[in-house]
Amino acid sequence: MSPLVCCFLERVILILKSIFEYSDDRGNRIVYEGATMEGKITVNFRGINNTLKVGQGNHFDFFSALFDCDNGLIEIGNSYCGLSLSAFIRVGQDSSVEIGDDSSSTSMVNISAAEGSTVRLGNKVTMRSSNYILSDDSHPIFSVLDGSRVNSSRDIHIDDNVFLADGVAVLGGSFVGKNSLLSRNTVVKRTIPNNCLVSGSPAKIVAKNVSWENTVLLK
């Protein structure tokens, strides 16, 4: 399947509307074993030497991958449980987004890594809707006193079996430990230990030594 090719600001842009094993002469590639995945899918290569790796068993209700620059990586692990992931994922220069096995979302989430940063999600990370996981602020901000940059991109690590409720934002420099829960509309820009319930903007720990199960309460 051939990509749509266009030019913008002297960059060659390659747009694919499905996920299948792919490589081109610009070093961009999709690493995927399985039947072609079609639907609401867009893979946009705007640079060179970018890689999308998709594990087996994945199902995307909506998926958009944007490689804005060069040497980017998006890697999505295997899905053994049949859960779906809906996401818009952007990677910038020398940046990566790595998502572990059986991680899922109930609606579209936004993930961005730029300026050489890494966003890493562990296994069985459960996201709800309107979640933002952003290593960068989209635009640089500078001090008017000395011209120094005040908002450089920073890595994000969300460990295994973390739950993100509706409206949660996880920002650059954050670490969220295993089995922790981020309640609705929480904004995280700090380290959260394992097994914590977190709430608020900015995030505060409201309970420790807790965990959760990915089951629905029917009673």
PDB file of C-alpha atoms in Angstrom:
ATOM      1  CA  MET A   1       0.000   0.000   0.000  1.00  0.00           C
ATOM      2  CA  SER A   2       1.556   3.272  -1.124  1.00  0.00           C
ATOM      3  CA  PRO A   3       1.644   6.330   1.146  1.00  0.00           C
ATOM      4  CA  LEU A   4       0.185   9.692   0.247  1.00  0.00           C
ATOM      5  CA  VAL A   5       3.174  11.958  -0.448  1.00  0.00           C
ATOM      6  CA  CYS A   6       3.073  15.752  -0.127  1.00  0.00           C
ATOM      7  CA  CYS A   7       5.444  18.599   0.750  1.00  0.00           C
ATOM      8  CA  PHE A   8       5.149  21.268   3.425  1.00  0.00           C
ATOM      9  CA  LEU A   9       7.825  23.799   4.388  1.00  0.00           C
ATOM     10  CA  GLU A  10      10.351  21.878   2.266  1.00  0.00           C
ATOM     11  CA  ARG A  11       9.640  18.635   4.153  1.00  0.00           C
ATOM     12  CA  VAL A  12       8.439  15.484   2.440  1.00  0.00           C
ATOM     13  CA  ILE A  13       5.396  14.177   4.285  1.00  0.00           C
ATOM     14  CA  LEU A  14       4.341  10.548   3.973  1.00  0.00           C
ATOM     15  CA  ILE A  15       0.844   9.665   5.168  1.00  0.00           C
ATOM     16  CA  LEU A  16      -0.365   6.095   5.636  1.00  0.00           C
ATOM     17  CA  LYS A  17      -3.998   5.219   6.365  1.00  0.00           C
ATOM     18  CA  SER A  18      -3.394   1.728   7.739  1.00  0.00           C
ATOM     19  CA  ILE A  19      -0.842  -0.275   9.722  1.00  0.00           C
ATOM     20  CA  PHE A  20       1.168  -2.935   7.900  1.00  0.00           C
ATOM     21  CA  GLU A  21       4.818  -3.943   7.490  1.00  0.00           C
ATOM     22  CA  TYR A  22       6.409  -0.932   5.797  1.00  0.00           C
ATOM     23  CA  SER A  23       9.746   0.693   5.013  1.00  0.00           C
ATOM     24  CA  ASP A  24      10.898   3.426   2.658  1.00  0.00           C
ATOM     25  CA  ASP A  25      14.086   4.962   1.298  1.00  0.00           C
ATOM     26  CA  ARG A  26      14.011   7.685   3.982  1.00  0.00           C
ATOM     27  CA  GLY A  27      14.537   5.165   6.756  1.00  0.00           C
ATOM     28  CA  ASN A  28      10.951   5.330   8.024  1.00  0.00           C
ATOM     29  CA  ARG A  29       9.353   2.010   8.854  1.00  0.00           C
ATOM     30  CA  ILE A  30       6.493   0.191  10.507  1.00  0.00           C
ATOM     31  CA  VAL A  31       7.361  -3.034  12.290  1.00  0.00           C
ATOM     32  CA  TYR A  32       4.230  -5.150  12.537  1.00  0.00           C
ATOM     33  CA  GLU A  33       3.347  -8.798  12.041  1.00  0.00           C
ATOM     34  CA  GLY A  34      -0.261  -9.538  11.250  1.00  0.00           C
ATOM     35  CA  ALA A  35      -3.154  -8.658   9.002  1.00  0.00           C
ATOM     36  CA  THR A  36      -3.335  -5.048   7.836  1.00  0.00           C
ATOM     37  CA  MET A  37      -5.055  -2.850  10.412  1.00  0.00           C
ATOM     38  CA  GLU A  38      -7.506  -0.427   8.828  1.00  0.00           C
ATOM     39  CA  GLY A  39     -10.095   2.026  10.096  1.00  0.00           C
ATOM     40  CA  LYS A  40      -9.535   5.411  11.738  1.00  0.00           C
ATOM     41  CA  ILE A  41      -5.752   5.156  11.430  1.00  0.00           C
ATOM     42  CA  THR A  42      -3.149   7.679  10.288  1.00  0.00           C
ATOM     43  CA  VAL A  43       0.629   7.309  10.365  1.00  0.00           C
ATOM     44  CA  ASN A  44       2.359  10.552   9.387  1.00  0.00           C
ATOM     45  CA  PHE A  45       6.106  10.589   8.659  1.00  0.00           C
ATOM     46  CA  ARG A  46       7.511  14.130   8.351  1.00  0.00           C
ATOM     47  CA  GLY A  47      11.190  13.258   8.787  1.00  0.00           C
ATOM     48  CA  ILE A  48      13.658  10.410   8.420  1.00  0.00           C
ATOM     49  CA  ASN A  49      14.637   7.313  10.404  1.00  0.00           C
ATOM     50  CA  ASN A  50      11.368   7.075  12.328  1.00  0.00           C
ATOM     51  CA  THR A  51       9.933   3.770  13.554  1.00  0.00           C
ATOM     52  CA  LEU A  52       6.483   2.596  14.602  1.00  0.00           C
ATOM     53  CA  LYS A  53       6.444  -0.826  16.304  1.00  0.00           C
ATOM     54  CA  VAL A  54       3.092  -2.445  17.003  1.00  0.00           C
ATOM     55  CA  GLY A  55       2.778  -5.719  18.921  1.00  0.00           C
ATOM     56  CA  GLN A  56       0.301  -8.491  18.299  1.00  0.00           C
ATOM     57  CA  GLY A  57      -3.364  -8.496  19.293  1.00  0.00           C
ATOM     58  CA  ASN A  58      -3.835  -4.733  19.299  1.00  0.00           C
ATOM     59  CA  HIS A  59      -7.129  -3.100  18.417  1.00  0.00           C
ATOM     60  CA  PHE A  60      -7.325   0.637  17.734  1.00  0.00           C
ATOM     61  CA  ASP A  61     -10.702   2.423  17.712  1.00  0.00           C
ATOM     62  CA  PHE A  62      -8.747   5.512  16.664  1.00  0.00           C
ATOM     63  CA  PHE A  63      -5.010   5.832  16.178  1.00  0.00           C
ATOM     64  CA  SER A  64      -2.889   8.694  14.864  1.00  0.00           C
ATOM     65  CA  ALA A  65       0.923   8.643  14.948  1.00  0.00           C
ATOM     66  CA  LEU A  66       2.742  11.851  14.039  1.00  0.00           C
ATOM     67  CA  PHE A  67       6.507  11.728  13.555  1.00  0.00           C
ATOM     68  CA  ASP A  68       7.295  15.441  13.439  1.00  0.00           C
ATOM     69  CA  CYS A  69      11.071  15.241  12.957  1.00  0.00           C
ATOM     70  CA  ASP A  70      13.820  12.585  12.739  1.00  0.00           C
ATOM     71  CA  ASN A  71      14.870   9.496  14.734  1.00  0.00           C
ATOM     72  CA  GLY A  72      11.548   9.093  16.518  1.00  0.00           C
ATOM     73  CA  LEU A  73      10.158   5.881  17.993  1.00  0.00           C
ATOM     74  CA  ILE A  74       6.656   4.777  18.930  1.00  0.00           C
ATOM     75  CA  GLU A  75       6.513   1.275  20.373  1.00  0.00           C
ATOM     76  CA  ILE A  76       3.296  -0.422  21.504  1.00  0.00           C
ATOM     77  CA  GLY A  77       3.474  -3.814  23.205  1.00  0.00           C
ATOM     78  CA  ASN A  78       1.244  -6.841  22.783  1.00  0.00           C
ATOM     79  CA  SER A  79      -2.420  -6.947  23.735  1.00  0.00           C
ATOM     80  CA  TYR A  80      -3.277 -10.304  25.289  1.00  0.00           C
ATOM     81  CA  CYS A  81      -6.603  -9.225  26.820  1.00  0.00           C
ATOM     82  CA  GLY A  82      -8.330  -7.842  23.718  1.00  0.00           C
ATOM     83  CA  LEU A  83      -8.626  -4.303  25.108  1.00  0.00           C
ATOM     84  CA  SER A  84      -8.553  -1.333  22.752  1.00  0.00           C
ATOM     85  CA  LEU A  85      -6.372   1.763  22.607  1.00  0.00           C
ATOM     86  CA  SER A  86      -7.409   5.091  21.114  1.00  0.00           C
ATOM     87  CA  ALA A  87      -4.608   7.639  20.929  1.00  0.00           C
ATOM     88  CA  PHE A  88      -3.010  10.581  19.204  1.00  0.00           C
ATOM     89  CA  ILE A  89       0.746  10.173  19.660  1.00  0.00           C
ATOM     90  CA  ARG A  90       3.314  12.765  18.589  1.00  0.00           C
ATOM     91  CA  VAL A  91       7.077  12.344  18.731  1.00  0.00           C
ATOM     92  CA  GLY A  92       9.652  15.016  17.978  1.00  0.00           C
ATOM     93  CA  GLN A  93      13.382  14.951  17.304  1.00  0.00           C
ATOM     94  CA  ASP A  94      15.194  11.952  18.864  1.00  0.00           C
ATOM     95  CA  SER A  95      12.150  11.259  21.045  1.00  0.00           C
ATOM     96  CA  SER A  96      10.194   8.145  21.914  1.00  0.00           C
ATOM     97  CA  VAL A  97       6.860   6.924  23.259  1.00  0.00           C
ATOM     98  CA  GLU A  98       6.921   3.377  24.655  1.00  0.00           C
ATOM     99  CA  ILE A  99       3.728   1.646  25.772  1.00  0.00           C
ATOM    100  CA  GLY A 100       3.811  -1.765  27.462  1.00  0.00           C
ATOM    101  CA  ASP A 101       1.625  -4.843  27.086  1.00  0.00           C
ATOM    102  CA  ASP A 102      -2.144  -4.707  27.684  1.00  0.00           C
ATOM    103  CA  SER A 103      -2.299  -0.943  28.134  1.00  0.00           C
ATOM    104  CA  SER A 104      -5.612   0.538  27.013  1.00  0.00           C
ATOM    105  CA  SER A 105      -7.938   3.530  26.929  1.00  0.00           C
ATOM    106  CA  THR A 106     -11.725   3.886  26.847  1.00  0.00           C
ATOM    107  CA  SER A 107     -11.524   6.998  24.649  1.00  0.00           C
ATOM    108  CA  MET A 108      -8.870   9.019  22.855  1.00  0.00           C
ATOM    109  CA  VAL A 109      -5.790  10.065  24.819  1.00  0.00           C
ATOM    110  CA  ASN A 110      -3.050  12.477  23.795  1.00  0.00           C
ATOM    111  CA  ILE A 111       0.622  11.598  24.226  1.00  0.00           C
ATOM    112  CA  SER A 112       3.563  13.787  23.212  1.00  0.00           C
ATOM    113  CA  ALA A 113       7.345  13.475  23.510  1.00  0.00           C
ATOM    114  CA  ALA A 114       9.708  16.107  22.098  1.00  0.00           C
ATOM    115  CA  GLU A 115      13.275  17.417  22.248  1.00  0.00           C
ATOM    116  CA  GLY A 116      14.918  14.074  22.924  1.00  0.00           C
ATOM    117  CA  SER A 117      12.559  13.053  25.726  1.00  0.00           C
ATOM    118  CA  THR A 118      10.952   9.681  26.437  1.00  0.00           C
ATOM    119  CA  VAL A 119       7.416   8.924  27.561  1.00  0.00           C
ATOM    120  CA  ARG A 120       7.245   5.390  28.940  1.00  0.00           C
ATOM    121  CA  LEU A 121       4.083   3.572  30.026  1.00  0.00           C
ATOM    122  CA  GLY A 122       4.375   0.174  31.667  1.00  0.00           C
ATOM    123  CA  ASN A 123       2.173  -2.889  31.328  1.00  0.00           C
ATOM    124  CA  LYS A 124      -1.565  -2.764  32.059  1.00  0.00           C
ATOM    125  CA  VAL A 125      -1.789   1.014  32.255  1.00  0.00           C
ATOM    126  CA  THR A 126      -5.504   1.874  32.037  1.00  0.00           C
ATOM    127  CA  MET A 127      -6.531   5.271  30.688  1.00  0.00           C
ATOM    128  CA  ARG A 128     -10.036   6.665  30.525  1.00  0.00           C
ATOM    129  CA  SER A 129     -10.864   9.702  28.356  1.00  0.00           C
ATOM    130  CA  SER A 130      -9.347  13.134  27.737  1.00  0.00           C
ATOM    131  CA  ASN A 131      -6.028  12.099  29.261  1.00  0.00           C
ATOM    132  CA  TYR A 132      -2.903  14.094  28.384  1.00  0.00           C
ATOM    133  CA  ILE A 133       0.600  12.699  28.830  1.00  0.00           C
ATOM    134  CA  LEU A 134       2.953  15.444  27.681  1.00  0.00           C
ATOM    135  CA  SER A 135       6.714  15.706  28.109  1.00  0.00           C
ATOM    136  CA  ASP A 136       6.610  19.169  26.510  1.00  0.00           C
ATOM    137  CA  ASP A 137       4.459  22.304  26.554  1.00  0.00           C
ATOM    138  CA  SER A 138       4.146  22.491  22.730  1.00  0.00           C
ATOM    139  CA  HIS A 139       5.858  25.911  22.661  1.00  0.00           C
ATOM    140  CA  PRO A 140       9.117  27.134  24.238  1.00  0.00           C
ATOM    141  CA  ILE A 141       8.913  29.727  27.026  1.00  0.00           C
ATOM    142  CA  PHE A 142      11.834  32.023  27.798  1.00  0.00           C
ATOM    143  CA  SER A 143      12.778  34.315  30.674  1.00  0.00           C
ATOM    144  CA  VAL A 144      12.576  37.997  29.719  1.00  0.00           C
ATOM    145  CA  LEU A 145      15.421  38.705  32.139  1.00  0.00           C
ATOM    146  CA  ASP A 146      18.194  36.577  30.636  1.00  0.00           C
ATOM    147  CA  GLY A 147      16.611  34.739  27.690  1.00  0.00           C
ATOM    148  CA  SER A 148      17.006  31.315  29.303  1.00  0.00           C
ATOM    149  CA  ARG A 149      14.563  28.525  28.528  1.00  0.00           C
ATOM    150  CA  VAL A 150      12.198  27.791  31.401  1.00  0.00           C
ATOM    151  CA  ASN A 151      10.177  24.838  30.096  1.00  0.00           C
ATOM    152  CA  SER A 152      12.506  22.244  28.585  1.00  0.00           C
ATOM    153  CA  SER A 153      10.958  18.848  27.836  1.00  0.00           C
ATOM    154  CA  ARG A 154      11.402  16.156  30.504  1.00  0.00           C
ATOM    155  CA  ASP A 155      10.893  12.391  30.556  1.00  0.00           C
ATOM    156  CA  ILE A 156       7.737  10.753  31.910  1.00  0.00           C
ATOM    157  CA  HIS A 157       7.496   7.258  33.397  1.00  0.00           C
ATOM    158  CA  ILE A 158       4.175   5.678  34.315  1.00  0.00           C
ATOM    159  CA  ASP A 159       4.765   2.248  35.844  1.00  0.00           C
ATOM    160  CA  ASP A 160       2.709  -0.960  35.622  1.00  0.00           C
ATOM    161  CA  ASN A 161      -0.992  -1.199  36.499  1.00  0.00           C
ATOM    162  CA  VAL A 162      -1.608   2.528  36.923  1.00  0.00           C
ATOM    163  CA  PHE A 163      -5.133   3.935  36.482  1.00  0.00           C
ATOM    164  CA  LEU A 164      -5.769   7.367  34.930  1.00  0.00           C
ATOM    165  CA  ALA A 165      -9.346   8.600  35.410  1.00  0.00           C
ATOM    166  CA  ASP A 166     -11.104  11.071  33.094  1.00  0.00           C
ATOM    167  CA  GLY A 167      -9.297  14.336  32.479  1.00  0.00           C
ATOM    168  CA  VAL A 168      -5.972  13.368  34.061  1.00  0.00           C
ATOM    169  CA  ALA A 169      -2.871  15.201  32.813  1.00  0.00           C
ATOM    170  CA  VAL A 170       0.631  13.849  33.432  1.00  0.00           C
ATOM    171  CA  LEU A 171       3.302  16.421  32.621  1.00  0.00           C
ATOM    172  CA  GLY A 172       7.046  16.411  31.960  1.00  0.00           C
ATOM    173  CA  GLY A 173       9.249  15.203  34.804  1.00  0.00           C
ATOM    174  CA  SER A 174       6.605  12.949  36.343  1.00  0.00           C
ATOM    175  CA  PHE A 175       7.068   9.444  37.700  1.00  0.00           C
ATOM    176  CA  VAL A 176       4.003   7.428  38.735  1.00  0.00           C
ATOM    177  CA  GLY A 177       4.656   4.225  40.682  1.00  0.00           C
ATOM    178  CA  LYS A 178       3.028   0.819  40.268  1.00  0.00           C
ATOM    179  CA  ASN A 179      -0.638   0.260  41.145  1.00  0.00           C
ATOM    180  CA  SER A 180      -1.339   3.946  41.785  1.00  0.00           C
ATOM    181  CA  LEU A 181      -4.607   5.651  40.869  1.00  0.00           C
ATOM    182  CA  LEU A 182      -4.973   9.208  39.554  1.00  0.00           C
ATOM    183  CA  SER A 183      -8.491  10.500  40.177  1.00  0.00           C
ATOM    184  CA  ARG A 184     -10.549  12.657  37.846  1.00  0.00           C
ATOM    185  CA  ASN A 185      -8.958  15.895  36.542  1.00  0.00           C
ATOM    186  CA  THR A 186      -5.736  15.360  38.497  1.00  0.00           C
ATOM    187  CA  VAL A 187      -2.657  17.185  37.174  1.00  0.00           C
ATOM    188  CA  VAL A 188       0.644  15.445  37.945  1.00  0.00           C
ATOM    189  CA  LYS A 189       4.080  17.031  37.685  1.00  0.00           C
ATOM    190  CA  ARG A 190       5.971  15.175  40.420  1.00  0.00           C
ATOM    191  CA  THR A 191       6.951  11.722  41.686  1.00  0.00           C
ATOM    192  CA  ILE A 192       4.117   9.515  42.920  1.00  0.00           C
ATOM    193  CA  PRO A 193       5.170   6.386  44.887  1.00  0.00           C
ATOM    194  CA  ASN A 194       3.693   2.918  44.367  1.00  0.00           C
ATOM    195  CA  ASN A 195       0.176   2.142  45.619  1.00  0.00           C
ATOM    196  CA  CYS A 196      -1.115   5.674  46.100  1.00  0.00           C
ATOM    197  CA  LEU A 197      -4.440   7.365  45.426  1.00  0.00           C
ATOM    198  CA  VAL A 198      -3.804  10.837  44.055  1.00  0.00           C
ATOM    199  CA  SER A 199      -6.134  13.782  43.482  1.00  0.00           C
ATOM    200  CA  GLY A 200      -6.094  17.484  42.689  1.00  0.00           C
ATOM    201  CA  SER A 201      -4.326  20.154  40.696  1.00  0.00           C
ATOM    202  CA  PRO A 202      -1.527  20.092  41.624  1.00  0.00           C
ATOM    203  CA  ALA A 203      -1.633  16.410  42.533  1.00  0.00           C
ATOM    204  CA  LYS A 204      -1.678  15.453  46.212  1.00  0.00           C
ATOM    205  CA  ILE A 205      -1.530  11.979  47.749  1.00  0.00           C
ATOM    206  CA  VAL A 206      -4.818  11.317  49.562  1.00  0.00           C
ATOM    207  CA  ALA A 207      -4.262   7.637  50.438  1.00  0.00           C
ATOM    208  CA  LYS A 208      -1.317   5.240  50.612  1.00  0.00           C
ATOM    209  CA  ASN A 209      -0.990   1.445  50.532  1.00  0.00           C
ATOM    210  CA  VAL A 210      -3.920   0.985  48.121  1.00  0.00           C
ATOM    211  CA  SER A 211      -4.338  -0.934  44.885  1.00  0.00           C
ATOM    212  CA  TRP A 212      -7.096  -1.605  42.362  1.00  0.00           C
ATOM    213  CA  GLU A 213      -8.488  -4.175  39.911  1.00  0.00           C
ATOM    214  CA  ASN A 214      -9.534  -3.665  36.309  1.00  0.00           C
ATOM    215  CA  THR A 215     -13.074  -4.895  36.864  1.00  0.00           C
ATOM    216  CA  VAL A 216     -16.446  -3.135  36.652  1.00  0.00           C
ATOM    217  CA  LEU A 217     -18.654  -2.832  39.737  1.00  0.00           C
ATOM    218  CA  LEU A 218     -22.092  -4.261  38.859  1.00  0.00           C
ATOM    219  CA  LYS A 219     -23.690  -4.350  42.302  1.00  0.00           C
TER     220      LYS A 219
END
